[in-house]
Coordinates of N, CA and C in Angstrom, one line a residue:
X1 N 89.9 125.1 107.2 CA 88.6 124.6 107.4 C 88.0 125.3 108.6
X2 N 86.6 125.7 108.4 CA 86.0 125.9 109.7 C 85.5 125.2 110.7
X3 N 85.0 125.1 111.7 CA 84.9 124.4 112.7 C 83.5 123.5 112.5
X4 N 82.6 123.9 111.6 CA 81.7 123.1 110.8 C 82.1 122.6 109.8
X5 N 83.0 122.4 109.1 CA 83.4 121.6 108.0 C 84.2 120.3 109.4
X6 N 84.9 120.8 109.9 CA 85.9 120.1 110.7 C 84.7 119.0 111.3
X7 N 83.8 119.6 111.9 CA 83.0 118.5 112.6 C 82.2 117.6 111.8
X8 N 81.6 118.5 110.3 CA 81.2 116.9 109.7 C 82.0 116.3 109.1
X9 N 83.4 116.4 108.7 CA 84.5 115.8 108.2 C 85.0 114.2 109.5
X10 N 84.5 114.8 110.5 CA 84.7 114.4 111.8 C 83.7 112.8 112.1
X11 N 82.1 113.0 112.0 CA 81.3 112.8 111.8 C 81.6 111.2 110.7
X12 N 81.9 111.8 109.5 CA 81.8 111.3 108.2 C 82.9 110.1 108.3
X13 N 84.0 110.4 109.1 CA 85.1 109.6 109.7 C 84.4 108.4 110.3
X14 N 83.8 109.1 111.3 CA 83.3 107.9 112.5 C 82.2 107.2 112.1
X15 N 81.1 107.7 110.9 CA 80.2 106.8 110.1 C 81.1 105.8 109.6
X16 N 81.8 106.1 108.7 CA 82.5 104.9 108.0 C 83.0 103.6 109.1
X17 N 83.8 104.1 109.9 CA 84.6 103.2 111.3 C 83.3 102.5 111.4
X18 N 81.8 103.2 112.0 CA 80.7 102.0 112.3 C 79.9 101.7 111.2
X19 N 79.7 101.9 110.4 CA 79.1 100.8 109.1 C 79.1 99.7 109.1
X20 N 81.1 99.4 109.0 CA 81.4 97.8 109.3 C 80.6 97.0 110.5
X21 N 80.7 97.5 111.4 CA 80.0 97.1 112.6 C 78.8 97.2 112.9
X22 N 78.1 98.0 112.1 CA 76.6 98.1 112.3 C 76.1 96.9 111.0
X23 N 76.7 96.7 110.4 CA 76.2 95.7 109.6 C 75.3 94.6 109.7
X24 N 76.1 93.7 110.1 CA 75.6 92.5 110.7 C 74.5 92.8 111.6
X25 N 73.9 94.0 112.5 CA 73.5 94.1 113.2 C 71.8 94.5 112.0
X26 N 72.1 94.9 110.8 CA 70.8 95.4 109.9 C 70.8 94.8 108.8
X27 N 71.5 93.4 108.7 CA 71.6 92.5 107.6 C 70.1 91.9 107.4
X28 N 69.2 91.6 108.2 CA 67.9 90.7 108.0 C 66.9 91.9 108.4
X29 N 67.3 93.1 108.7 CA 66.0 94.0 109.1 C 65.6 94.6 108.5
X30 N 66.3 95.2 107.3 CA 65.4 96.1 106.2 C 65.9 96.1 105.2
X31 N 65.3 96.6 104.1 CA 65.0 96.3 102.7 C 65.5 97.3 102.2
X32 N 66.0 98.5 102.8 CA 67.0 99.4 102.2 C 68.5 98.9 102.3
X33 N 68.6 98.5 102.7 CA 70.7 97.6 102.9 C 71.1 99.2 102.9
X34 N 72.6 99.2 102.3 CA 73.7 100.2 103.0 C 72.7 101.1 102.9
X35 N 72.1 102.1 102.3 CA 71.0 103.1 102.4 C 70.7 103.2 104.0
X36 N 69.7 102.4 104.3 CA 69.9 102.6 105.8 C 70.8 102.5 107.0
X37 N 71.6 101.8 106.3 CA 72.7 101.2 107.4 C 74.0 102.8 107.5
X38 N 74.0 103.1 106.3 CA 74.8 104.7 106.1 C 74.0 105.7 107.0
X39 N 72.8 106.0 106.8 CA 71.7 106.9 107.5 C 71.9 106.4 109.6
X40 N 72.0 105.3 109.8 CA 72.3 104.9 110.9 C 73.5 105.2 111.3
X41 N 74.5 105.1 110.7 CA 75.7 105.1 111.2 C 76.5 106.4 111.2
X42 N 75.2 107.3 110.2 CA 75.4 109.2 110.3 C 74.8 109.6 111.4
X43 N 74.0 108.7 111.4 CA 73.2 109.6 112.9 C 73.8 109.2 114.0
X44 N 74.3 108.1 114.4 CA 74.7 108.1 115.6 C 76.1 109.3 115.6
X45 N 76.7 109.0 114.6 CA 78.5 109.7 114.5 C 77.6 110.9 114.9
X46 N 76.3 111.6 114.2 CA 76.0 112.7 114.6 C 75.7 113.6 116.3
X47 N 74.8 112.1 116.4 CA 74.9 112.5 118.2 C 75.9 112.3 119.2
X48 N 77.0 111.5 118.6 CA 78.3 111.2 119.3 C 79.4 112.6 119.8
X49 N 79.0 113.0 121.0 CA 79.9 114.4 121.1 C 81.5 113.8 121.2
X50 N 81.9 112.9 121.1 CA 83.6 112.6 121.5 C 84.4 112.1 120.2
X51 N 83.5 110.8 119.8 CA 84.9 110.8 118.8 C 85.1 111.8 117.6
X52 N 83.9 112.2 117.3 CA 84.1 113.0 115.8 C 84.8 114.2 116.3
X53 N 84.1 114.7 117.5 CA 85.1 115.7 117.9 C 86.4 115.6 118.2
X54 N 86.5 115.1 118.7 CA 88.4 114.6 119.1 C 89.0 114.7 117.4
X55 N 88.4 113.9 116.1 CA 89.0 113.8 115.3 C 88.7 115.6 114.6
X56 N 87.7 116.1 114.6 CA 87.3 117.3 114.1 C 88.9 118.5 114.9
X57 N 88.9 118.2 116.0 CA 89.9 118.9 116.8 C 91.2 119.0 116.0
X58 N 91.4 117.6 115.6 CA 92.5 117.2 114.8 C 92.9 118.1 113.6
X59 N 91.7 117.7 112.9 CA 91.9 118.5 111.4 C 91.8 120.3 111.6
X60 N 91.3 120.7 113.1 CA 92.0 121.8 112.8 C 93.3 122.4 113.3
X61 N 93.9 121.2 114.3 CA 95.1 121.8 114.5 C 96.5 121.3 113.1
X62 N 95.9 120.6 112.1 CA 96.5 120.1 111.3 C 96.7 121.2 110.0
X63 N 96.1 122.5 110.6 CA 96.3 123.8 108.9 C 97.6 123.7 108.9

């Protein structure tokens, strides 16, 4: 994997981890449900320089 596959592999990790947790937080606020709550939880994993990276680091010392 390249170092862009590795980081949105990375990313895609740490959306899922906060979904659960952003939930409750977008349960009464909008009318898209997971739709928005997925889109939230990509963007932050997106601006997050540590965890996805640390895991992205992972997957490439794991060839």
């Amino acid at each position: 994997m390249d170092s862009v596959t590795t980081r949105r592999a990375g990313e895609l990790f740490e959306a899922m981890l906060l979904a659960p947790i952003l939930r409750p937080l977008i349960a009464g606020a909008g009318t898209l449900g997971d739709y928005e709550l997925d889109l939230l939880a990509r963007d932050i994993a997106r601006r997050d320089q540590s965890f996805a990276a640390l895991i992205a680091a992972q997957l490439r010392g794991a060839r």
